[in-house]
Short mmCIF file of C-alpha atoms and ligand atoms in Angstrom, two decimals:
data_model
loop_
_atom_site.label_atom_id
_atom_site.label_comp_id
_atom_site.label_asym_id
_atom_site.label_seq_id
_atom_site.Cartn_x
_atom_site.Cartn_y
_atom_site.Cartn_z
CA MET B 1 32.34 13.22 -4.36
CA SER B 2 28.88 14.26 -3.15
CA THR B 3 28.62 16.25 0.09
CA LEU B 4 24.90 15.53 0.49
CA PRO B 5 23.72 13.87 3.72
CA ILE B 6 23.65 10.08 3.37
CA VAL B 7 20.57 7.92 3.93
CA GLY B 8 21.88 4.47 4.86
CA HIS B 9 20.42 1.26 6.26
CA LEU B 10 19.33 -0.02 9.65
CA ILE B 11 20.70 -3.49 10.27
CA GLY B 12 20.88 -5.35 13.57
CA GLY B 13 19.80 -2.21 15.39
CA LYS B 14 22.67 -0.13 13.96
CA SER B 15 22.97 2.47 11.27
CA VAL B 16 24.98 1.02 8.37
CA THR B 17 26.60 3.26 5.76
CA THR B 18 28.94 0.87 3.99
CA PRO B 19 29.97 2.69 0.77
CA SER B 20 28.04 1.43 -2.26
CA ARG B 21 26.22 2.61 -5.32
CA SER B 22 23.92 5.51 -4.41
CA GLN B 23 21.26 7.79 -5.84
CA GLU B 24 20.24 11.41 -5.22
CA VAL B 25 16.97 12.15 -3.40
CA PHE B 26 15.29 15.33 -4.64
CA ASN B 27 13.01 17.90 -3.08
CA PRO B 28 10.27 17.95 -5.74
CA ALA B 29 9.16 21.47 -4.82
CA THR B 30 12.60 22.93 -5.59
CA GLY B 31 14.09 20.37 -7.97
CA LYS B 32 17.24 20.27 -5.81
CA ALA B 33 19.03 17.09 -4.70
CA GLU B 34 19.10 17.15 -0.90
CA LYS B 35 20.23 13.66 0.11
CA GLN B 36 22.10 10.68 -1.21
CA VAL B 37 20.50 7.30 -0.58
CA LEU B 38 22.75 4.22 -0.50
CA LEU B 39 21.68 1.34 -2.72
CA ALA B 40 22.42 -1.87 -0.82
CA SER B 41 24.61 -4.53 -2.41
CA LYS B 42 23.70 -8.20 -2.27
CA ALA B 43 26.18 -8.59 0.62
CA THR B 44 24.50 -5.82 2.65
CA VAL B 45 21.06 -7.38 2.17
CA GLU B 46 22.49 -10.75 3.18
CA GLU B 47 23.88 -9.13 6.34
CA ALA B 48 20.35 -7.87 7.13
CA ILE B 49 18.87 -11.32 6.51
CA ALA B 50 21.49 -12.90 8.79
CA ASN B 51 20.64 -10.42 11.55
CA ALA B 52 16.92 -11.10 11.18
CA GLN B 53 17.55 -14.84 11.22
CA ALA B 54 19.63 -14.54 14.40
CA ALA B 55 16.99 -12.44 16.17
CA PHE B 56 14.13 -14.79 15.25
CA PRO B 57 14.35 -17.60 17.89
CA ALA B 58 14.18 -15.22 20.88
CA TRP B 59 11.57 -12.95 19.30
CA ARG B 60 9.37 -15.87 18.27
CA ASN B 61 9.37 -17.06 21.89
CA THR B 62 8.71 -13.63 23.38
CA PRO B 63 5.17 -13.67 24.81
CA PRO B 64 2.78 -12.02 22.34
CA LEU B 65 1.66 -9.56 25.00
CA LYS B 66 5.23 -8.30 25.38
CA ARG B 67 5.54 -7.95 21.61
CA ALA B 68 2.25 -6.07 21.58
CA ARG B 69 3.46 -3.69 24.29
CA VAL B 70 6.31 -2.63 22.01
CA MET B 71 3.64 -1.70 19.44
CA GLY B 72 1.86 0.34 22.10
CA ASN B 73 5.08 2.23 22.94
CA PHE B 74 5.78 2.68 19.24
CA LYS B 75 2.35 4.24 18.63
CA VAL B 76 3.03 6.83 21.34
CA LEU B 77 6.42 7.67 19.77
CA LEU B 78 4.87 8.02 16.31
CA GLU B 79 2.32 10.48 17.69
CA LYS B 80 5.05 12.40 19.51
CA HIS B 81 7.21 12.63 16.37
CA ALA B 82 4.38 13.17 13.89
CA ASP B 83 5.46 16.69 12.87
CA GLU B 84 9.06 15.64 12.28
CA ILE B 85 7.94 12.63 10.18
CA CYS B 86 5.49 14.67 8.11
CA GLN B 87 8.17 17.28 7.36
CA MET B 88 10.36 14.47 6.01
CA ILE B 89 7.54 13.10 3.86
CA THR B 90 6.69 16.49 2.36
CA ALA B 91 10.36 17.33 1.71
CA GLU B 92 10.85 14.19 -0.42
CA HIS B 93 7.39 13.23 -1.71
CA GLY B 94 5.98 16.74 -2.10
CA LYS B 95 2.47 16.11 -0.73
CA VAL B 96 0.95 18.84 1.44
CA LEU B 97 1.61 18.51 5.18
CA SER B 98 -2.04 17.81 6.09
CA ASP B 99 -2.03 14.90 3.64
CA ALA B 100 1.25 13.58 5.10
CA LEU B 101 -0.42 13.68 8.51
CA GLY B 102 -3.40 11.76 7.10
CA GLU B 103 -1.18 8.96 5.80
CA LEU B 104 0.77 8.80 9.06
CA GLN B 105 -2.48 8.56 11.04
CA ARG B 106 -3.65 5.67 8.85
CA GLY B 107 -0.29 4.00 9.47
CA ILE B 108 -0.65 4.51 13.23
CA GLU B 109 -4.04 2.77 13.06
CA ASN B 110 -2.25 -0.27 11.64
CA VAL B 111 0.20 -0.19 14.55
CA GLU B 112 -2.78 -0.01 16.90
CA TYR B 113 -4.33 -3.07 15.24
CA ALA B 114 -1.00 -4.94 15.45
CA SER B 115 -1.07 -4.36 19.21
CA TYR B 116 -4.13 -6.67 19.32
CA ALA B 117 -1.94 -9.55 18.09
CA PRO B 118 -2.32 -11.63 21.29
CA GLU B 119 -6.08 -11.69 20.71
CA LEU B 120 -5.70 -12.30 16.96
CA LEU B 121 -3.26 -15.20 17.50
CA LYS B 122 -5.41 -17.10 20.00
CA GLY B 123 -6.05 -19.98 17.62
CA GLU B 124 -8.83 -22.56 17.59
CA HIS B 125 -9.42 -25.34 20.11
CA SER B 126 -11.67 -28.41 20.13
CA LYS B 127 -11.97 -30.76 23.08
CA ASN B 128 -12.82 -34.46 22.63
CA VAL B 129 -12.52 -34.67 18.86
CA GLY B 130 -12.16 -38.41 19.68
CA PRO B 131 -11.92 -40.44 22.89
CA ALA B 132 -9.60 -38.44 25.19
CA ILE B 133 -8.37 -36.57 22.12
CA ASP B 134 -8.15 -32.79 21.93
CA SER B 135 -7.17 -30.80 18.87
CA TRP B 136 -6.11 -27.23 18.31
CA SER B 137 -4.82 -25.01 15.54
CA GLU B 138 -2.22 -22.39 16.28
CA PHE B 139 -0.66 -19.74 14.10
CA GLN B 140 3.12 -19.82 14.13
CA ALA B 141 5.51 -17.17 12.88
CA LEU B 142 7.18 -17.83 9.52
CA GLY B 143 10.70 -16.58 10.29
CA VAL B 144 12.34 -13.87 8.19
CA THR B 145 9.77 -11.92 6.17
CA ALA B 146 10.28 -8.96 3.83
CA GLY B 147 8.44 -5.95 2.43
CA ILE B 148 9.10 -3.79 -0.64
CA THR B 149 7.23 -0.49 -0.73
CA PRO B 150 6.38 2.33 -3.18
CA PHE B 151 7.15 6.05 -3.04
CA ASN B 152 3.61 7.33 -2.67
CA PHE B 153 3.03 6.40 0.98
CA PRO B 154 6.50 6.25 2.56
CA ALA B 155 5.05 6.09 6.09
CA MET B 156 1.73 4.28 5.71
CA VAL B 157 2.46 1.38 3.37
CA PRO B 158 5.48 0.08 5.36
CA LEU B 159 3.25 0.33 8.45
CA TRP B 160 0.68 -1.89 6.67
CA MET B 161 3.33 -4.59 6.69
CA TRP B 162 5.99 -4.89 9.32
CA PRO B 163 4.09 -4.03 12.56
CA MET B 164 1.74 -7.00 12.10
CA ALA B 165 4.57 -9.23 10.84
CA VAL B 166 6.69 -8.59 13.94
CA ALA B 167 3.71 -8.61 16.32
CA CYS B 168 3.08 -12.16 15.03
CA GLY B 169 6.65 -13.12 16.00
CA ASN B 170 8.47 -12.73 12.67
CA CYS B 171 11.58 -10.72 11.87
CA PHE B 172 11.42 -8.33 8.94
CA ILE B 173 13.54 -6.72 6.22
CA LEU B 174 12.00 -3.57 4.73
CA LYS B 175 13.13 -2.22 1.36
CA PRO B 176 11.52 1.25 1.03
CA SER B 177 11.29 3.36 -2.10
CA GLU B 178 14.61 4.90 -3.00
CA ARG B 179 12.80 8.09 -4.05
CA ASP B 180 11.70 9.16 -0.53
CA PRO B 181 13.45 6.95 2.04
CA THR B 182 14.05 9.30 5.00
CA SER B 183 10.73 9.13 6.88
CA THR B 184 10.59 5.35 6.53
CA LEU B 185 14.03 4.98 8.10
CA ARG B 186 13.22 7.44 10.90
CA ILE B 187 10.06 5.49 11.73
CA ALA B 188 12.10 2.28 12.00
CA GLU B 189 14.49 4.03 14.42
CA LEU B 190 11.50 4.95 16.58
CA ALA B 191 10.46 1.28 16.63
CA LEU B 192 13.86 0.40 18.13
CA GLU B 193 13.43 3.19 20.67
CA ALA B 194 10.03 1.67 21.51
CA GLY B 195 11.76 -1.58 22.49
CA LEU B 196 11.95 -3.69 19.33
CA PRO B 197 15.10 -5.82 19.81
CA PRO B 198 17.96 -5.32 17.31
CA GLY B 199 17.57 -7.45 14.18
CA VAL B 200 13.79 -7.85 14.46
CA LEU B 201 13.24 -4.99 12.00
CA ASN B 202 15.94 -4.14 9.44
CA VAL B 203 15.75 -1.51 6.73
CA VAL B 204 17.82 -1.80 3.56
CA ASN B 205 17.61 0.97 1.02
CA GLY B 206 18.20 -0.06 -2.53
CA ASP B 207 16.94 -0.98 -5.95
CA LYS B 208 16.61 -4.14 -8.06
CA GLU B 209 19.80 -5.70 -6.63
CA ALA B 210 18.41 -5.52 -3.08
CA VAL B 211 14.96 -6.72 -4.17
CA ASP B 212 16.35 -9.65 -6.14
CA THR B 213 18.43 -10.73 -3.15
CA LEU B 214 15.29 -10.80 -0.98
CA LEU B 215 13.39 -12.72 -3.66
CA THR B 216 15.98 -15.43 -4.08
CA ASP B 217 17.47 -15.95 -0.60
CA PRO B 218 16.00 -19.16 0.89
CA ARG B 219 16.05 -17.68 4.41
CA VAL B 220 13.29 -15.21 3.43
CA LYS B 221 9.96 -17.00 3.84
CA ALA B 222 7.42 -14.40 2.72
CA VAL B 223 7.42 -11.17 0.69
CA SER B 224 4.84 -8.38 0.72
CA PHE B 225 5.02 -5.91 -2.15
CA VAL B 226 3.16 -2.72 -3.03
CA GLY B 227 3.99 -0.84 -6.23
CA SER B 228 3.27 -0.80 -9.95
CA THR B 229 1.70 -3.78 -11.72
CA PRO B 230 4.66 -4.83 -13.92
CA ILE B 231 6.93 -5.02 -10.86
CA ALA B 232 4.19 -6.65 -8.74
CA GLU B 233 3.84 -9.38 -11.34
CA TYR B 234 7.61 -9.88 -11.42
CA ILE B 235 7.83 -10.03 -7.61
CA TYR B 236 4.99 -12.55 -7.48
CA SER B 237 6.39 -14.90 -10.09
CA GLU B 238 10.03 -14.67 -8.87
CA GLY B 239 9.07 -15.02 -5.21
CA CYS B 240 6.80 -18.00 -5.88
CA LYS B 241 9.47 -19.59 -8.05
CA HIS B 242 11.79 -19.44 -5.04
CA GLY B 243 9.23 -21.06 -2.75
CA LYS B 244 8.06 -17.97 -0.89
CA ARG B 245 4.62 -16.87 0.15
CA VAL B 246 3.97 -13.65 -1.81
CA GLN B 247 1.34 -10.92 -1.83
CA ALA B 248 1.99 -8.26 -4.49
CA LEU B 249 -0.31 -5.27 -4.76
CA GLY B 250 -0.12 -3.40 -8.05
CA GLY B 251 -1.47 -0.40 -9.91
CA ALA B 252 -4.96 0.91 -10.48
CA LYS B 253 -7.32 2.93 -12.63
CA ASN B 254 -10.31 3.65 -10.43
CA HIS B 255 -13.65 4.69 -11.92
CA ALA B 256 -16.26 6.80 -10.09
CA VAL B 257 -19.78 6.35 -11.46
CA VAL B 258 -22.09 9.35 -11.10
CA MET B 259 -25.76 8.47 -11.50
CA PRO B 260 -28.42 10.97 -12.71
CA ASP B 261 -29.98 11.04 -9.21
CA ALA B 262 -26.67 11.78 -7.38
CA ASP B 263 -26.22 14.75 -5.08
CA VAL B 264 -23.93 16.49 -7.60
CA PRO B 265 -22.37 19.19 -5.35
CA ASN B 266 -21.38 16.53 -2.80
CA ALA B 267 -20.14 14.21 -5.54
CA VAL B 268 -18.04 17.02 -7.05
CA ASN B 269 -16.44 17.84 -3.70
CA ALA B 270 -15.66 14.18 -3.13
CA LEU B 271 -14.21 13.80 -6.63
CA MET B 272 -11.97 16.85 -6.22
CA GLY B 273 -10.15 15.33 -3.23
CA ALA B 274 -10.05 11.85 -4.77
CA ALA B 275 -8.67 13.06 -8.11
CA PHE B 276 -6.24 15.78 -7.00
CA GLY B 277 -5.34 14.93 -3.39
CA SER B 278 -1.66 13.97 -3.20
CA CYS B 279 -1.40 15.18 -6.82
CA GLY B 280 -3.25 12.04 -7.95
CA GLU B 281 -0.38 9.86 -6.72
CA ARG B 282 -2.58 7.40 -4.82
CA CYS B 283 -3.48 3.87 -5.87
CA MET B 284 -7.03 4.63 -4.69
CA ALA B 285 -7.20 8.00 -6.52
CA ILE B 286 -10.08 8.58 -8.91
CA PRO B 287 -8.71 9.43 -12.38
CA LEU B 288 -11.97 8.58 -14.22
CA VAL B 289 -15.52 9.80 -13.76
CA VAL B 290 -18.16 7.78 -15.58
CA ALA B 291 -21.18 10.04 -15.93
CA VAL B 292 -24.48 8.30 -16.63
CA GLY B 293 -26.37 10.57 -19.03
CA ASP B 294 -25.23 13.77 -20.75
CA SER B 295 -26.99 16.07 -18.29
CA THR B 296 -25.14 14.35 -15.41
CA ALA B 297 -21.87 14.87 -17.29
CA GLU B 298 -22.62 18.57 -17.88
CA ALA B 299 -23.50 19.18 -14.22
CA VAL B 300 -20.43 17.32 -12.92
CA ILE B 301 -18.09 19.09 -15.35
CA ALA B 302 -19.50 22.52 -14.45
CA GLY B 303 -18.98 21.75 -10.75
CA LEU B 304 -15.45 20.41 -11.26
CA LYS B 305 -14.38 23.38 -13.37
CA ALA B 306 -15.62 25.81 -10.72
CA GLU B 307 -13.80 23.96 -7.93
CA MET B 308 -10.61 23.47 -9.96
CA ALA B 309 -10.43 27.20 -10.62
CA LYS B 310 -10.19 27.72 -6.84
CA MET B 311 -7.30 25.30 -6.31
CA THR B 312 -3.90 26.48 -5.14
CA VAL B 313 -0.88 24.58 -6.40
CA GLY B 314 2.33 25.12 -4.45
CA SER B 315 4.89 23.78 -2.02
CA GLY B 316 3.55 21.14 0.33
CA PHE B 317 4.97 23.22 3.19
CA ASP B 318 2.74 26.18 2.31
CA ALA B 319 -0.50 25.91 4.31
CA LYS B 320 -2.37 27.57 1.42
CA SER B 321 -1.47 24.78 -1.05
CA ASP B 322 -4.13 22.23 -1.96
CA MET B 323 -1.76 20.25 -4.14
CA GLY B 324 2.03 19.92 -4.19
CA PRO B 325 4.42 18.85 -6.96
CA LEU B 326 4.82 15.44 -8.59
CA VAL B 327 7.49 13.27 -7.03
CA THR B 328 10.34 13.41 -9.56
CA LYS B 329 11.27 15.10 -12.84
CA PRO B 330 10.86 11.88 -14.88
CA HIS B 331 7.43 11.30 -13.34
CA PHE B 332 6.46 14.92 -14.07
CA GLU B 333 7.50 14.45 -17.72
CA LYS B 334 5.56 11.18 -17.92
CA VAL B 335 2.32 12.68 -16.55
CA LYS B 336 2.64 15.77 -18.77
CA GLY B 337 3.20 13.40 -21.70
CA TYR B 338 -0.14 11.72 -20.94
CA VAL B 339 -1.89 15.10 -21.15
CA ASP B 340 -0.27 15.70 -24.58
CA GLN B 341 -1.32 12.18 -25.57
CA GLY B 342 -4.94 12.73 -24.48
CA VAL B 343 -5.14 15.81 -26.71
CA ALA B 344 -3.61 13.87 -29.62
CA GLU B 345 -6.06 11.00 -29.05
CA GLY B 346 -9.02 13.38 -29.42
CA ALA B 347 -10.22 13.81 -25.83
CA THR B 348 -11.41 17.35 -25.02
CA LEU B 349 -9.00 19.12 -22.65
CA LEU B 350 -11.23 21.43 -20.60
CA VAL B 351 -8.72 22.45 -17.92
CA ASP B 352 -5.03 22.45 -18.84
CA GLY B 353 -2.57 22.43 -15.93
CA ARG B 354 0.56 22.18 -18.06
CA GLY B 355 1.51 25.84 -17.85
CA VAL B 356 1.39 26.17 -14.07
CA LYS B 357 4.28 28.08 -12.48
CA VAL B 358 4.79 28.46 -8.76
CA ALA B 359 6.56 31.69 -7.80
CA GLY B 360 9.83 31.01 -6.01
CA HIS B 361 9.71 27.33 -7.05
CA GLU B 362 10.46 27.62 -10.76
CA ASP B 363 12.42 24.35 -10.84
CA GLY B 364 9.77 22.34 -8.95
CA TYR B 365 7.82 19.54 -10.62
CA PHE B 366 4.45 21.29 -10.55
CA LEU B 367 1.59 20.36 -12.83
CA GLY B 368 -1.79 22.00 -12.35
CA PRO B 369 -5.00 19.96 -12.25
CA CYS B 370 -6.18 18.79 -15.68
CA LEU B 371 -9.68 17.81 -16.83
CA PHE B 372 -10.61 15.91 -19.98
CA ASP B 373 -14.10 15.34 -21.37
CA ASN B 374 -15.04 12.70 -23.96
CA VAL B 375 -12.47 10.16 -22.79
CA LYS B 376 -13.05 6.86 -24.61
CA PRO B 377 -12.07 3.31 -23.57
CA GLY B 378 -9.69 2.86 -26.52
CA MET B 379 -7.51 5.80 -25.45
CA LYS B 380 -4.21 5.39 -23.58
CA ILE B 381 -5.34 8.03 -21.05
CA TYR B 382 -8.29 5.71 -20.30
CA GLN B 383 -6.39 2.43 -20.20
CA GLU B 384 -3.15 3.31 -18.43
CA GLU B 385 -2.41 4.43 -14.89
CA ILE B 386 -1.27 8.06 -15.12
CA PHE B 387 -0.62 8.64 -11.39
CA GLY B 388 -0.97 12.40 -11.64
CA PRO B 389 -3.57 15.19 -11.36
CA VAL B 390 -5.41 14.26 -14.56
CA LEU B 391 -9.15 13.54 -14.39
CA GLY B 392 -11.09 12.20 -17.36
CA VAL B 393 -14.84 12.15 -17.89
CA VAL B 394 -16.34 9.20 -19.77
CA ARG B 395 -19.96 9.58 -20.90
CA VAL B 396 -22.28 6.54 -20.87
CA LYS B 397 -26.03 6.07 -21.12
CA THR B 398 -26.76 3.46 -18.42
CA LEU B 399 -25.42 2.04 -15.17
CA GLN B 400 -24.91 -1.30 -16.90
CA GLU B 401 -22.74 0.37 -19.55
CA ALA B 402 -20.66 1.96 -16.77
CA MET B 403 -20.28 -1.38 -15.00
CA ASP B 404 -19.32 -3.20 -18.20
CA LEU B 405 -16.54 -0.65 -18.74
CA ILE B 406 -15.20 -1.10 -15.21
CA ASP B 407 -15.37 -4.89 -15.42
CA ALA B 408 -13.49 -4.89 -18.73
CA HIS B 409 -10.60 -2.82 -17.35
CA GLU B 410 -7.41 -4.70 -16.47
CA TYR B 411 -7.26 -3.15 -12.99
CA GLY B 412 -9.77 -3.73 -10.21
CA ASN B 413 -8.44 -1.86 -7.18
CA GLY B 414 -11.17 0.60 -6.14
CA THR B 415 -14.36 2.10 -7.50
CA CYS B 416 -17.32 4.06 -6.23
CA ILE B 417 -20.83 5.08 -7.15
CA PHE B 418 -22.59 8.33 -6.36
CA THR B 419 -26.34 7.81 -6.16
CA ARG B 420 -29.40 8.19 -3.92
CA ASP B 421 -30.86 4.93 -5.25
CA GLY B 422 -30.31 2.04 -2.83
CA GLU B 423 -31.23 -0.56 -5.41
CA ALA B 424 -28.66 0.72 -7.90
CA ALA B 425 -26.00 0.95 -5.16
CA ARG B 426 -26.71 -2.61 -4.02
CA TYR B 427 -26.60 -3.96 -7.57
CA PHE B 428 -23.29 -2.16 -8.10
CA THR B 429 -21.58 -3.33 -4.90
CA ASP B 430 -22.87 -6.88 -5.39
CA ASN B 431 -21.70 -7.37 -8.97
CA ILE B 432 -18.80 -5.07 -9.82
CA LEU B 433 -15.44 -6.87 -10.36
CA VAL B 434 -13.40 -4.64 -8.07
CA GLY B 435 -11.87 -5.33 -4.64
CA MET B 436 -12.80 -2.13 -2.76
CA VAL B 437 -16.08 -0.37 -3.45
CA GLY B 438 -17.54 2.90 -2.17
CA VAL B 439 -21.11 4.16 -2.14
CA ASN B 440 -20.98 7.96 -1.97
CA VAL B 441 -17.46 7.40 -0.56
CA PRO B 442 -14.77 8.34 -3.09
CA LEU B 443 -11.76 6.65 -1.45
CA PRO B 444 -13.06 3.39 0.03
CA VAL B 445 -9.74 2.54 1.69
CA PRO B 446 -10.58 -0.07 4.35
CA VAL B 447 -9.82 0.81 7.97
CA ALA B 448 -7.00 -1.04 9.73
CA TYR B 449 -9.23 -3.82 11.08
CA HIS B 450 -10.46 -4.78 7.62
CA SER B 451 -8.03 -5.78 4.85
CA PHE B 452 -6.94 -3.89 1.73
CA GLY B 453 -6.64 -5.33 -1.75
CA GLY B 454 -7.79 -5.08 -5.33
CA TRP B 455 -8.93 -7.65 -7.87
CA LYS B 456 -7.66 -8.55 -11.34
CA ARG B 457 -4.21 -7.11 -12.12
CA SER B 458 -4.23 -4.90 -9.02
CA LEU B 459 -3.20 -7.80 -6.77
CA PHE B 460 -1.21 -10.97 -7.28
CA GLY B 461 -1.71 -13.49 -4.49
CA ASP B 462 -4.62 -14.58 -2.34
CA LEU B 463 -4.46 -12.59 0.86
CA HIS B 464 -5.01 -8.86 1.07
CA ALA B 465 -2.80 -6.40 2.96
CA TYR B 466 -3.14 -5.52 6.67
CA GLY B 467 -6.16 -6.30 8.85
CA PRO B 468 -7.16 -9.93 9.51
CA ASP B 469 -5.61 -11.16 6.23
CA ALA B 470 -2.19 -9.94 7.44
CA VAL B 471 -2.38 -12.21 10.49
CA ARG B 472 -2.93 -15.15 8.14
CA PHE B 473 -0.27 -13.98 5.67
CA TYR B 474 2.45 -13.65 8.31
CA THR B 475 1.69 -16.95 10.10
CA LYS B 476 1.55 -20.66 9.32
CA ARG B 477 -1.29 -22.74 10.68
CA LYS B 478 -0.23 -25.78 12.65
CA THR B 479 -2.87 -28.23 13.90
CA ILE B 480 -2.02 -30.43 16.85
CA THR B 481 -4.03 -33.48 17.87
CA GLN B 482 -3.21 -35.12 21.20
CA ARG B 483 -4.52 -38.04 23.21
CA TRP B 484 -4.01 -38.58 26.91
CA PRO B 485 -5.72 -41.86 27.72
CA SER B 486 -6.43 -42.53 31.38
CA ALA B 487 -3.88 -44.73 33.05
CA GLY B 488 -4.59 -48.40 32.41
CA VAL B 489 -6.77 -47.88 29.34
CA ARG B 490 -5.44 -50.11 26.55
CA GLU B 491 -6.10 -49.08 22.94
CA GLY B 492 -6.41 -51.82 20.34
CA THR B 493 -4.70 -51.73 16.98
CA VAL B 494 -6.83 -50.09 14.30
CA PHE B 495 -6.04 -50.44 10.59
CA SER B 496 -9.00 -48.49 9.24
CA PHE B 497 -8.66 -44.72 8.74
CA PRO B 498 -9.46 -42.99 12.06
CA SER B 499 -12.87 -41.34 12.01
CA SER B 500 -15.71 -40.44 14.35
CA LYS B 501 -18.08 -43.11 13.00
P1 NAD P 1 7.38 0.91 -8.42
O1 NAD P 1 6.78 -0.36 -8.86
O2 NAD P 1 8.23 1.67 -9.35
O3 NAD P 1 8.34 0.64 -7.13
C1 NAD P 1 7.87 -0.06 -6.01
C2 NAD P 1 9.06 -0.74 -5.34
O4 NAD P 1 9.63 -1.68 -6.26
C3 NAD P 1 10.17 0.21 -4.94
O5 NAD P 1 10.65 -0.16 -3.67
C4 NAD P 1 11.23 0.00 -6.02
O6 NAD P 1 12.53 0.18 -5.55
C5 NAD P 1 11.02 -1.45 -6.42
N1 NAD P 1 11.36 -1.69 -7.82
C6 NAD P 1 11.21 -0.83 -8.86
N2 NAD P 1 11.64 -1.40 -10.00
C7 NAD P 1 12.05 -2.65 -9.70
C8 NAD P 1 12.59 -3.73 -10.45
N3 NAD P 1 12.78 -3.63 -11.78
N4 NAD P 1 12.90 -4.87 -9.81
C9 NAD P 1 12.71 -4.98 -8.49
N5 NAD P 1 12.21 -3.99 -7.71
C10 NAD P 1 11.87 -2.83 -8.30
O7 NAD P 1 6.19 1.81 -7.83
P2 NAD P 1 6.24 3.32 -7.36
O8 NAD P 1 6.37 4.20 -8.57
O9 NAD P 1 7.20 3.52 -6.26
O10 NAD P 1 4.77 3.48 -6.77
C11 NAD P 1 3.65 3.81 -7.52
C12 NAD P 1 2.90 2.57 -7.93
O11 NAD P 1 2.50 1.83 -6.77
C13 NAD P 1 1.60 2.88 -8.66
O12 NAD P 1 1.46 1.96 -9.72
C14 NAD P 1 0.53 2.66 -7.61
O13 NAD P 1 -0.75 2.34 -8.10
C15 NAD P 1 1.11 1.53 -6.85
N6 NAD P 1 0.54 1.44 -5.51
C16 NAD P 1 -0.35 0.44 -5.28
C17 NAD P 1 -0.94 0.33 -4.04
C18 NAD P 1 -1.91 -0.76 -3.76
O14 NAD P 1 -2.23 -0.95 -2.62
N7 NAD P 1 -2.40 -1.49 -4.74
C19 NAD P 1 -0.62 1.27 -3.04
C20 NAD P 1 0.30 2.26 -3.30
C21 NAD P 1 0.88 2.34 -4.56
#
């Protein structure tokens, strides 16, 4: 019997720790199991759905301004508890504390945007669409909605979802990643403290059993998912099959194009953060540099090697660390395997991070930054998402060749171009088949009042995450047409289709 602290569920405003299957949660910097997360059974998820369903009528009819005020209180609590939350993120994910703070801040910006819900839900009104007839469209809550989130942003990605869903009048079931569940649960507790009524937000920890229950239960009306592409595709097809509205954001392989006229030192600095920040475990990370021209490639590689030599790999709690460990042992093995594979495939390994050891953390999942040159489109390290600190340089001769490569790739999440040429930048942003594009901006992650989403196999569904698209995703349009003829006015019978002719 494990004596580790238990991470349970939050259902109907109460902590639930009904015994069930469970899984250890590791500290990736030490390799030690520190918690035991419960994996919800079908019955536990159904209990959460029932609580959400029961809370819905009153919450739906709560004035939007009152719902928004809860978001305002919640934002203040998140800021007050930021240190505590970031410690939890670093202890389970491994990212350095400053990076944890960055993700939390981005999450808080989504809470801030959700607090504008009364404005965003105002609807559309037209007077006199016909004689004494007025018409308006309003955006009504769906009911019980659900979100399934990945390990790499345990605070931010859930905050992309449920604050806007509940601000729009829905109730929500969140199924966080079982690999780093603690901060997500703590944040949900703060939402209750901020005034969210019990049952409006429920958190169930779990795995496939919990997810499948959410996907098949007819009481769940919409599902948001963020994670890897194979699971995103499964969630989309299963959810749609069961009549739900689904948005499923998947994986990525983002290319950064460096043009011959780019400001190379600035591009190198930008690439360093985008490739190695959060140990490369970001869906908007840059794992591929496409250098236009050999002299561009040489200059970029020289700059990267110099900067990589200065990097400090260590515990995320150590203020000197630039990069922490990978999230789990299996993920560490997988990423290291890709480096072995790149060598076997014939790419040139210029910087090898496989031997890195961190004193005092010998059992941690640390991999140093790696750099490959001569990466070719046929290679696995080019095609597949590695999700680790492995950067590959692809050499091409023209911008068009770079763009053809990007367009041919199965993923289309993010991309960027480094150039001083406005015409090239405009051609790139106008034509590239990718959902989020940067010009001299390595991580073009939209701010909270725009929406986030990739193209091709990086997103299944029509609406993007957060921002204005989230208001549409979490509401149903209803259009009402009403006539109030003046007293005594008689309307004749009309058999033709009503029109304004
Ligand atoms: P993952 O797909 O393994 O897990 C995501 C969620 O799905 C978790 O909650 C997990 O419990 C659940 N899940 C896993 N296997 C399942 C199964 N067989 N059936 C049902 N549910 C299942 O992803 P991850 O490793 O936690 O996260 C990393 C991935 O997420 C990367 O591919 C990354 O690119 C992607 N990601 C994408 C975005 C985006 O916005 N496009 C953002 C962040 C992360």
